[in-house]
């Protein structure tokens, strides 16, 4: 098999965090214009040589070969690719630091029309088909493979673990189901696997949404304001996290007909059963409560999804599923209180390492 030549990607200073950098991933344009996604990583502890930066290819390739000679070919290299949730973007630098410091490379993807990838002329977060995210996931995986090659990691030793939160968890599960053999594991942090309530609620909602989705896909529904979850995480209210309001607004993004139909279609696929061939870890709060107004109780539970319904759905997405429940966790397990999230960091990393080891040992 002919391998593609190694490339040096253009990484720039991340717009939010000093210790991170970002890489633009151009995508196919749509009816609104140019489209891109953004890959984020922690800055390498050792920068590329000046030869690489100056495109002195013979010297640079010699340096790459030298790194390969000092690497044991039997060592696996674990890489995590993180997908954020709805009306969200990557800001969990503490999570990235933990995985990096424990031996796994960590990349986060701001999907098209979210966060770092959102342009003024675009409808925030909008798509009418969740499969559209295949393009940026593949682009991100291409960069990951190239970066691994630069480090001297043989492709057969690269173990990719796809991590998704909420809507990103749904996208990750659907992608993993449709792309067998690509992943070492899947880690889903409070994945949005079913509409809040039940299958019956989704069935009724689908009938109500369908006429709007056909006639005016970008029709925004005038739903009640529900800022309670935002208040539980933002340092401008009762939380501890600095939130970029344009990327994660207090009232979320408008819920549009074509988008919610795409999400419910994804939920229907989950209901019918997925067949993810990689082991799956589901991380959930112990309880949930959805309400419009804020109370301090919301800092100890999931205020976005129905965790009981999600736990049931989780059992139908792979033959190998582990469900970890966290007392006192909020919707994003990794934005919960320090004690909860530190437990989640350790357990998810331990599970990843154990799963990767079992996969390597399997005949």
mmCIF file of C-alpha atoms in Angstrom:
data_model
loop_
_atom_site.group_PDB
_atom_site.id
_atom_site.type_symbol
_atom_site.label_atom_id
_atom_site.label_comp_id
_atom_site.label_asym_id
_atom_site.label_seq_id
_atom_site.Cartn_x
_atom_site.Cartn_y
_atom_site.Cartn_z
ATOM 1 C CA UNK A 1 0.000 0.000 0.000
ATOM 2 C CA UNK A 2 1.355 3.409 -0.982
ATOM 3 C CA UNK A 3 1.437 5.800 1.983
ATOM 4 C CA UNK A 4 0.671 9.483 1.631
ATOM 5 C CA UNK A 5 3.687 11.729 2.183
ATOM 6 C CA UNK A 6 4.040 13.270 5.629
ATOM 7 C CA UNK A 7 2.715 16.799 5.931
ATOM 8 C CA UNK A 8 3.464 19.579 8.369
ATOM 9 C CA UNK A 9 0.128 21.061 9.381
ATOM 10 C CA UNK A 10 -0.301 24.735 10.075
ATOM 11 C CA UNK A 11 -1.031 25.033 13.767
ATOM 12 C CA UNK A 12 -1.757 28.468 15.192
ATOM 13 C CA UNK A 13 -2.170 29.840 18.686
ATOM 14 C CA UNK A 14 -5.604 28.874 20.022
ATOM 15 C CA UNK A 15 -7.940 31.846 20.313
ATOM 16 C CA UNK A 16 -8.904 30.928 23.900
ATOM 17 C CA UNK A 17 -6.135 29.099 25.736
ATOM 18 C CA UNK A 18 -2.418 29.940 25.873
ATOM 19 C CA UNK A 19 -1.245 26.339 26.181
ATOM 20 C CA UNK A 20 -3.285 25.137 23.202
ATOM 21 C CA UNK A 21 -3.198 25.578 19.454
ATOM 22 C CA UNK A 22 -5.701 25.137 16.659
ATOM 23 C CA UNK A 23 -5.706 23.875 13.086
ATOM 24 C CA UNK A 24 -8.265 24.958 10.483
ATOM 25 C CA UNK A 25 -9.953 22.124 8.561
ATOM 26 C CA UNK A 26 -11.523 23.456 5.320
ATOM 27 C CA UNK A 27 -14.704 21.616 4.343
ATOM 28 C CA UNK A 28 -17.023 21.577 1.356
ATOM 29 C CA UNK A 29 -19.071 24.798 1.156
ATOM 30 C CA UNK A 30 -22.839 24.705 1.635
ATOM 31 C CA UNK A 31 -25.715 27.051 0.744
ATOM 32 C CA UNK A 32 -24.507 29.584 3.335
ATOM 33 C CA UNK A 33 -20.952 29.795 1.992
ATOM 34 C CA UNK A 34 -17.533 28.570 3.105
ATOM 35 C CA UNK A 35 -17.480 25.911 5.832
ATOM 36 C CA UNK A 36 -14.704 24.817 8.153
ATOM 37 C CA UNK A 37 -14.078 22.916 11.367
ATOM 38 C CA UNK A 38 -11.337 23.486 13.928
ATOM 39 C CA UNK A 39 -9.054 20.923 15.535
ATOM 40 C CA UNK A 40 -7.540 21.865 18.904
ATOM 41 C CA UNK A 41 -4.647 20.281 20.780
ATOM 42 C CA UNK A 42 -2.316 21.081 23.645
ATOM 43 C CA UNK A 43 0.962 22.540 22.446
ATOM 44 C CA UNK A 44 3.643 19.883 22.046
ATOM 45 C CA UNK A 45 6.204 19.993 24.822
ATOM 46 C CA UNK A 46 8.924 19.921 22.213
ATOM 47 C CA UNK A 47 8.328 22.112 19.174
ATOM 48 C CA UNK A 48 9.107 20.837 15.688
ATOM 49 C CA UNK A 49 12.624 21.514 14.592
ATOM 50 C CA UNK A 50 13.428 24.700 12.688
ATOM 51 C CA UNK A 51 14.113 22.473 9.683
ATOM 52 C CA UNK A 52 10.473 21.363 9.663
ATOM 53 C CA UNK A 53 9.164 24.877 10.094
ATOM 54 C CA UNK A 54 11.384 26.127 7.286
ATOM 55 C CA UNK A 55 10.428 23.156 5.077
ATOM 56 C CA UNK A 56 14.001 21.851 4.925
ATOM 57 C CA UNK A 57 12.537 18.430 4.112
ATOM 58 C CA UNK A 58 15.722 16.278 4.052
ATOM 59 C CA UNK A 59 16.764 17.475 7.516
ATOM 60 C CA UNK A 60 13.233 17.210 8.848
ATOM 61 C CA UNK A 61 12.686 13.680 7.541
ATOM 62 C CA UNK A 62 16.021 12.636 9.011
ATOM 63 C CA UNK A 63 14.811 13.906 12.383
ATOM 64 C CA UNK A 64 11.588 11.916 11.972
ATOM 65 C CA UNK A 65 13.544 8.748 11.161
ATOM 66 C CA UNK A 66 15.704 9.293 14.228
ATOM 67 C CA UNK A 67 12.606 9.513 16.433
ATOM 68 C CA UNK A 68 11.302 6.290 14.917
ATOM 69 C CA UNK A 69 14.583 4.516 15.685
ATOM 70 C CA UNK A 70 14.227 5.435 19.351
ATOM 71 C CA UNK A 71 10.625 4.293 19.560
ATOM 72 C CA UNK A 72 9.690 0.713 20.414
ATOM 73 C CA UNK A 73 7.526 -0.631 17.606
ATOM 74 C CA UNK A 74 5.531 -2.753 20.046
ATOM 75 C CA UNK A 75 4.216 0.312 21.900
ATOM 76 C CA UNK A 76 0.678 1.416 21.163
ATOM 77 C CA UNK A 77 -0.146 5.098 20.976
ATOM 78 C CA UNK A 78 -3.561 6.109 22.319
ATOM 79 C CA UNK A 79 -5.262 9.175 20.890
ATOM 80 C CA UNK A 80 -8.537 10.701 22.050
ATOM 81 C CA UNK A 81 -10.711 12.750 19.674
ATOM 82 C CA UNK A 82 -13.336 14.798 21.548
ATOM 83 C CA UNK A 83 -16.686 16.003 20.130
ATOM 84 C CA UNK A 84 -18.580 18.705 22.049
ATOM 85 C CA UNK A 85 -22.316 19.029 22.599
ATOM 86 C CA UNK A 86 -25.118 21.250 21.283
ATOM 87 C CA UNK A 87 -24.540 25.027 21.462
ATOM 88 C CA UNK A 88 -21.094 24.196 22.771
ATOM 89 C CA UNK A 89 -17.375 24.104 21.958
ATOM 90 C CA UNK A 90 -14.161 22.711 23.440
ATOM 91 C CA UNK A 91 -13.201 24.368 26.714
ATOM 92 C CA UNK A 92 -12.343 21.396 28.962
ATOM 93 C CA UNK A 93 -8.578 21.997 29.001
ATOM 94 C CA UNK A 94 -8.262 20.246 32.354
ATOM 95 C CA UNK A 95 -9.589 17.059 30.748
ATOM 96 C CA UNK A 96 -7.097 17.381 27.894
ATOM 97 C CA UNK A 97 -4.240 17.963 30.341
ATOM 98 C CA UNK A 98 -5.158 14.863 32.333
ATOM 99 C CA UNK A 99 -5.176 12.567 29.306
ATOM 100 C CA UNK A 100 -1.990 14.081 27.881
ATOM 101 C CA UNK A 101 -0.203 13.805 31.218
ATOM 102 C CA UNK A 102 -1.205 10.145 31.453
ATOM 103 C CA UNK A 103 0.154 9.159 28.062
ATOM 104 C CA UNK A 104 -2.710 9.693 25.599
ATOM 105 C CA UNK A 105 -2.693 12.410 22.961
ATOM 106 C CA UNK A 106 -5.841 14.546 23.120
ATOM 107 C CA UNK A 107 -7.497 16.405 20.264
ATOM 108 C CA UNK A 108 -10.809 18.264 20.323
ATOM 109 C CA UNK A 109 -12.938 19.110 17.308
ATOM 110 C CA UNK A 110 -15.117 22.213 17.126
ATOM 111 C CA UNK A 111 -17.658 21.029 14.561
ATOM 112 C CA UNK A 112 -18.856 23.219 11.699
ATOM 113 C CA UNK A 113 -20.976 26.210 12.793
ATOM 114 C CA UNK A 114 -20.007 25.771 16.441
ATOM 115 C CA UNK A 115 -17.439 27.563 18.584
ATOM 116 C CA UNK A 116 -14.186 28.384 16.812
ATOM 117 C CA UNK A 117 -15.760 27.204 13.531
ATOM 118 C CA UNK A 118 -18.820 29.492 13.650
ATOM 119 C CA UNK A 119 -18.846 32.349 11.129
ATOM 120 C CA UNK A 120 -21.111 35.401 11.262
ATOM 121 C CA UNK A 121 -22.958 34.453 8.054
ATOM 122 C CA UNK A 122 -23.834 30.958 9.306
ATOM 123 C CA UNK A 123 -26.896 29.633 11.123
ATOM 124 C CA UNK A 124 -25.397 28.630 14.459
ATOM 125 C CA UNK A 125 -25.212 24.860 14.954
ATOM 126 C CA UNK A 126 -27.510 24.114 12.035
ATOM 127 C CA UNK A 127 -27.542 20.956 9.966
ATOM 128 C CA UNK A 128 -30.411 18.883 8.637
ATOM 129 C CA UNK A 129 -28.368 15.649 8.616
ATOM 130 C CA UNK A 130 -26.035 14.459 11.389
ATOM 131 C CA UNK A 131 -24.060 12.418 8.858
ATOM 132 C CA UNK A 132 -22.628 15.689 7.511
ATOM 133 C CA UNK A 133 -20.139 15.624 10.397
ATOM 134 C CA UNK A 134 -18.416 12.647 8.773
ATOM 135 C CA UNK A 135 -16.393 15.131 6.737
ATOM 136 C CA UNK A 136 -14.730 16.905 9.657
ATOM 137 C CA UNK A 137 -14.292 13.708 11.664
ATOM 138 C CA UNK A 138 -12.425 12.166 8.715
ATOM 139 C CA UNK A 139 -10.377 15.357 8.286
ATOM 140 C CA UNK A 140 -9.470 15.296 11.982
ATOM 141 C CA UNK A 141 -8.486 11.620 11.826
ATOM 142 C CA UNK A 142 -6.275 12.368 8.829
ATOM 143 C CA UNK A 143 -4.436 15.026 10.839
ATOM 144 C CA UNK A 144 -4.128 12.629 13.788
ATOM 145 C CA UNK A 145 -2.582 9.964 11.573
ATOM 146 C CA UNK A 146 -0.153 12.499 10.094
ATOM 147 C CA UNK A 147 0.816 13.792 13.535
ATOM 148 C CA UNK A 148 1.351 10.233 14.748
ATOM 149 C CA UNK A 149 3.617 9.541 11.768
ATOM 150 C CA UNK A 150 5.673 12.616 12.628
ATOM 151 C CA UNK A 151 6.131 11.147 16.114
ATOM 152 C CA UNK A 152 7.266 7.887 14.566
ATOM 153 C CA UNK A 153 4.158 5.898 15.464
ATOM 154 C CA UNK A 154 3.413 3.071 12.989
ATOM 155 C CA UNK A 155 -0.167 3.308 11.760
ATOM 156 C CA UNK A 156 -0.936 -0.193 13.007
ATOM 157 C CA UNK A 157 -0.009 0.952 16.531
ATOM 158 C CA UNK A 158 -2.308 3.956 16.527
ATOM 159 C CA UNK A 159 -5.353 3.460 18.797
ATOM 160 C CA UNK A 160 -8.053 6.089 18.331
ATOM 161 C CA UNK A 161 -10.686 6.599 21.022
ATOM 162 C CA UNK A 162 -13.697 8.734 20.071
ATOM 163 C CA UNK A 163 -15.140 10.754 22.963
ATOM 164 C CA UNK A 164 -18.438 12.620 22.623
ATOM 165 C CA UNK A 165 -20.572 14.746 24.937
ATOM 166 C CA UNK A 166 -24.368 15.129 24.645
ATOM 167 C CA UNK A 167 -25.116 15.837 20.943
ATOM 168 C CA UNK A 168 -21.481 14.964 20.231
ATOM 169 C CA UNK A 169 -22.139 11.652 21.965
ATOM 170 C CA UNK A 170 -25.012 10.927 19.586
ATOM 171 C CA UNK A 171 -22.855 11.918 16.593
ATOM 172 C CA UNK A 172 -19.981 9.746 17.872
ATOM 173 C CA UNK A 173 -22.212 6.711 18.409
ATOM 174 C CA UNK A 174 -23.768 6.964 14.948
ATOM 175 C CA UNK A 175 -20.357 7.468 13.317
ATOM 176 C CA UNK A 176 -18.834 4.506 15.143
ATOM 177 C CA UNK A 177 -21.754 2.306 14.077
ATOM 178 C CA UNK A 178 -21.280 3.228 10.416
ATOM 179 C CA UNK A 179 -17.475 2.912 10.451
ATOM 180 C CA UNK A 180 -16.535 -0.475 11.941
ATOM 181 C CA UNK A 181 -12.903 -1.285 12.516
ATOM 182 C CA UNK A 182 -11.805 2.329 12.932
ATOM 183 C CA UNK A 183 -11.831 2.822 16.696
ATOM 184 C CA UNK A 184 -10.218 1.279 19.751
ATOM 185 C CA UNK A 185 -13.082 2.480 21.953
ATOM 186 C CA UNK A 186 -15.902 4.992 22.308
ATOM 187 C CA UNK A 187 -16.395 7.141 25.432
ATOM 188 C CA UNK A 188 -19.761 8.881 25.701
ATOM 189 C CA UNK A 189 -20.196 11.600 28.317
ATOM 190 C CA UNK A 190 -23.952 12.018 28.945
ATOM 191 C CA UNK A 191 -24.805 11.185 25.321
ATOM 192 C CA UNK A 192 -28.105 12.470 23.927
ATOM 193 C CA UNK A 193 -29.450 9.084 22.805
ATOM 194 C CA UNK A 194 -33.159 9.839 23.212
ATOM 195 C CA UNK A 195 -35.437 12.859 23.323
ATOM 196 C CA UNK A 196 -36.163 13.996 26.853
ATOM 197 C CA UNK A 197 -39.061 11.905 28.082
ATOM 198 C CA UNK A 198 -39.531 8.774 25.996
ATOM 199 C CA UNK A 199 -39.953 7.228 22.572
ATOM 200 C CA UNK A 200 -43.634 8.227 22.677
ATOM 201 C CA UNK A 201 -42.694 11.879 23.201
ATOM 202 C CA UNK A 202 -40.307 11.666 20.243
ATOM 203 C CA UNK A 203 -42.979 10.064 18.055
ATOM 204 C CA UNK A 204 -45.417 12.885 18.786
ATOM 205 C CA UNK A 205 -42.724 15.540 18.343
ATOM 206 C CA UNK A 206 -41.697 14.055 14.995
ATOM 207 C CA UNK A 207 -45.238 14.407 13.658
ATOM 208 C CA UNK A 208 -45.392 18.011 14.826
ATOM 209 C CA UNK A 209 -41.977 18.945 13.421
ATOM 210 C CA UNK A 210 -42.159 17.190 10.045
ATOM 211 C CA UNK A 211 -44.382 19.736 8.204
ATOM 212 C CA UNK A 212 -42.114 22.611 9.276
ATOM 213 C CA UNK A 213 -38.977 20.672 8.383
ATOM 214 C CA UNK A 214 -40.276 20.102 4.853
ATOM 215 C CA UNK A 215 -41.584 23.624 4.234
ATOM 216 C CA UNK A 216 -39.055 25.752 6.147
ATOM 217 C CA UNK A 217 -36.174 23.715 7.614
ATOM 218 C CA UNK A 218 -34.680 26.714 9.403
ATOM 219 C CA UNK A 219 -37.937 27.631 11.090
ATOM 220 C CA UNK A 220 -37.161 28.398 14.752
ATOM 221 C CA UNK A 221 -39.642 27.164 17.343
ATOM 222 C CA UNK A 222 -40.610 29.637 20.109
ATOM 223 C CA UNK A 223 -39.743 27.336 22.999
ATOM 224 C CA UNK A 224 -39.647 28.372 26.680
ATOM 225 C CA UNK A 225 -36.367 29.829 27.876
ATOM 226 C CA UNK A 226 -34.361 27.353 29.956
ATOM 227 C CA UNK A 227 -31.169 29.050 31.193
ATOM 228 C CA UNK A 228 -30.867 26.883 34.309
ATOM 229 C CA UNK A 229 -28.057 24.643 33.024
ATOM 230 C CA UNK A 230 -26.061 27.629 31.755
ATOM 231 C CA UNK A 231 -26.387 29.216 35.187
ATOM 232 C CA UNK A 232 -25.033 26.072 36.831
ATOM 233 C CA UNK A 233 -21.776 26.160 34.811
ATOM 234 C CA UNK A 234 -21.066 29.810 33.964
ATOM 235 C CA UNK A 235 -18.827 31.875 36.228
ATOM 236 C CA UNK A 236 -21.156 34.782 35.472
ATOM 237 C CA UNK A 237 -23.843 32.971 37.458
ATOM 238 C CA UNK A 238 -23.337 30.054 39.886
ATOM 239 C CA UNK A 239 -20.700 27.981 38.098
ATOM 240 C CA UNK A 240 -16.911 28.091 37.746
ATOM 241 C CA UNK A 241 -16.349 28.048 33.971
ATOM 242 C CA UNK A 242 -15.694 31.025 31.721
ATOM 243 C CA UNK A 243 -18.161 30.716 28.847
ATOM 244 C CA UNK A 244 -17.939 32.538 25.500
ATOM 245 C CA UNK A 245 -21.492 33.860 25.189
ATOM 246 C CA UNK A 246 -21.505 33.939 21.369
ATOM 247 C CA UNK A 247 -20.574 30.257 21.254
ATOM 248 C CA UNK A 248 -22.596 29.045 24.205
ATOM 249 C CA UNK A 249 -25.435 31.520 24.746
ATOM 250 C CA UNK A 250 -27.433 31.720 27.935
ATOM 251 C CA UNK A 251 -30.579 30.543 26.124
ATOM 252 C CA UNK A 252 -28.789 28.107 23.793
ATOM 253 C CA UNK A 253 -29.168 28.367 20.002
ATOM 254 C CA UNK A 254 -32.653 28.492 18.451
ATOM 255 C CA UNK A 255 -34.176 25.043 17.908
ATOM 256 C CA UNK A 256 -34.869 24.780 14.165
ATOM 257 C CA UNK A 257 -37.155 22.338 12.427
ATOM 258 C CA UNK A 258 -34.629 20.695 10.112
ATOM 259 C CA UNK A 259 -32.104 20.312 12.908
ATOM 260 C CA UNK A 260 -34.439 18.734 15.460
ATOM 261 C CA UNK A 261 -35.726 16.364 12.773
ATOM 262 C CA UNK A 262 -32.123 15.287 12.101
ATOM 263 C CA UNK A 263 -31.572 14.703 15.833
ATOM 264 C CA UNK A 264 -34.771 12.685 16.189
ATOM 265 C CA UNK A 265 -33.811 10.619 13.150
ATOM 266 C CA UNK A 266 -30.579 9.868 15.006
ATOM 267 C CA UNK A 267 -32.564 8.889 18.093
ATOM 268 C CA UNK A 268 -34.673 6.553 15.976
ATOM 269 C CA UNK A 269 -31.535 4.851 14.682
ATOM 270 C CA UNK A 270 -30.354 4.355 18.254
ATOM 271 C CA UNK A 271 -33.761 2.928 19.227
ATOM 272 C CA UNK A 272 -33.575 0.372 16.410
ATOM 273 C CA UNK A 273 -30.168 -0.703 17.700
ATOM 274 C CA UNK A 274 -26.583 0.098 16.756
ATOM 275 C CA UNK A 275 -23.736 -2.385 16.347
ATOM 276 C CA UNK A 276 -20.599 -0.524 17.401
ATOM 277 C CA UNK A 277 -17.763 -3.029 17.185
ATOM 278 C CA UNK A 278 -15.571 -1.203 19.713
ATOM 279 C CA UNK A 279 -16.115 -1.274 23.481
ATOM 280 C CA UNK A 280 -18.211 1.653 24.723
ATOM 281 C CA UNK A 281 -18.084 3.540 28.014
ATOM 282 C CA UNK A 282 -21.200 5.515 28.967
ATOM 283 C CA UNK A 283 -20.740 8.120 31.703
ATOM 284 C CA UNK A 284 -23.901 9.474 33.347
ATOM 285 C CA UNK A 285 -25.056 11.394 36.368
ATOM 286 C CA UNK A 286 -26.896 9.368 38.973
ATOM 287 C CA UNK A 287 -30.091 11.383 38.480
ATOM 288 C CA UNK A 288 -31.677 14.045 36.307
ATOM 289 C CA UNK A 289 -34.235 16.806 36.680
ATOM 290 C CA UNK A 290 -35.287 19.140 33.886
ATOM 291 C CA UNK A 291 -36.680 22.514 34.943
ATOM 292 C CA UNK A 292 -36.716 26.096 33.685
ATOM 293 C CA UNK A 293 -35.670 27.931 36.863
ATOM 294 C CA UNK A 294 -32.334 27.635 38.632
ATOM 295 C CA UNK A 295 -31.901 26.035 42.041
ATOM 296 C CA UNK A 296 -28.678 24.899 43.726
ATOM 297 C CA UNK A 297 -29.841 21.320 43.251
ATOM 298 C CA UNK A 298 -29.010 21.657 39.554
ATOM 299 C CA UNK A 299 -25.289 21.689 40.420
ATOM 300 C CA UNK A 300 -25.586 18.034 41.509
ATOM 301 C CA UNK A 301 -27.650 16.424 38.721
ATOM 302 C CA UNK A 302 -28.233 16.315 34.957
ATOM 303 C CA UNK A 303 -30.577 19.127 33.955
ATOM 304 C CA UNK A 304 -30.537 18.342 30.223
ATOM 305 C CA UNK A 305 -31.167 14.645 29.431
ATOM 306 C CA UNK A 306 -33.096 11.807 31.053
ATOM 307 C CA UNK A 307 -30.283 9.676 32.470
ATOM 308 C CA UNK A 308 -32.493 6.656 33.157
ATOM 309 C CA UNK A 309 -33.737 6.537 29.563
ATOM 310 C CA UNK A 310 -30.181 7.058 28.329
ATOM 311 C CA UNK A 311 -28.892 4.156 30.430
ATOM 312 C CA UNK A 312 -31.511 1.886 28.843
ATOM 313 C CA UNK A 313 -30.658 3.040 25.326
ATOM 314 C CA UNK A 314 -26.938 2.518 26.004
ATOM 315 C CA UNK A 315 -27.387 -1.225 26.272
ATOM 316 C CA UNK A 316 -28.468 -1.418 22.638
ATOM 317 C CA UNK A 317 -25.557 0.300 20.933
ATOM 318 C CA UNK A 318 -22.759 -2.260 21.315
ATOM 319 C CA UNK A 319 -22.093 -5.794 22.511
ATOM 320 C CA UNK A 320 -19.576 -4.392 25.000
ATOM 321 C CA UNK A 321 -20.989 -1.502 27.035
ATOM 322 C CA UNK A 322 -19.932 -0.260 30.457
ATOM 323 C CA UNK A 323 -22.121 2.306 32.241
ATOM 324 C CA UNK A 324 -20.508 4.442 34.945
ATOM 325 C CA UNK A 325 -22.856 6.543 37.105
ATOM 326 C CA UNK A 326 -21.631 9.554 39.087
ATOM 327 C CA UNK A 327 -23.388 10.869 42.163
ATOM 328 C CA UNK A 328 -23.420 14.673 42.131
ATOM 329 C CA UNK A 329 -22.517 14.984 38.432
ATOM 330 C CA UNK A 330 -24.100 17.547 36.127
ATOM 331 C CA UNK A 331 -24.844 17.064 32.426
ATOM 332 C CA UNK A 332 -21.215 17.433 31.405
ATOM 333 C CA UNK A 333 -19.504 15.016 33.777
ATOM 334 C CA UNK A 334 -16.172 16.769 33.162
ATOM 335 C CA UNK A 335 -17.603 20.139 34.238
ATOM 336 C CA UNK A 336 -19.008 18.821 37.506
ATOM 337 C CA UNK A 337 -17.575 19.654 40.925
ATOM 338 C CA UNK A 338 -13.863 19.010 41.233
ATOM 339 C CA UNK A 339 -14.258 15.816 43.250
ATOM 340 C CA UNK A 340 -16.652 14.336 40.691
ATOM 341 C CA UNK A 341 -14.700 15.291 37.608
ATOM 342 C CA UNK A 342 -11.382 14.109 39.027
ATOM 343 C CA UNK A 343 -12.967 10.725 39.700
ATOM 344 C CA UNK A 344 -14.294 10.736 36.134
ATOM 345 C CA UNK A 345 -10.883 11.655 34.692
ATOM 346 C CA UNK A 346 -9.211 8.749 36.441
ATOM 347 C CA UNK A 347 -11.900 6.163 35.726
ATOM 348 C CA UNK A 348 -12.244 7.045 32.053
ATOM 349 C CA UNK A 349 -8.461 6.965 31.560
ATOM 350 C CA UNK A 350 -8.134 3.673 33.466
ATOM 351 C CA UNK A 351 -10.946 2.186 31.385
ATOM 352 C CA UNK A 352 -9.317 3.397 28.157
ATOM 353 C CA UNK A 353 -5.955 1.881 29.065
ATOM 354 C CA UNK A 354 -7.504 -1.408 30.147
ATOM 355 C CA UNK A 355 -9.635 -1.599 27.015
ATOM 356 C CA UNK A 356 -6.679 -0.814 24.765
ATOM 357 C CA UNK A 357 -4.608 -3.482 26.496
ATOM 358 C CA UNK A 358 -7.353 -6.088 26.111
ATOM 359 C CA UNK A 359 -7.728 -5.193 22.443
ATOM 360 C CA UNK A 360 -3.984 -5.587 21.865
ATOM 361 C CA UNK A 361 -3.891 -8.922 23.679
ATOM 362 C CA UNK A 362 -6.890 -10.345 21.816
ATOM 363 C CA UNK A 363 -6.066 -12.791 18.995
#
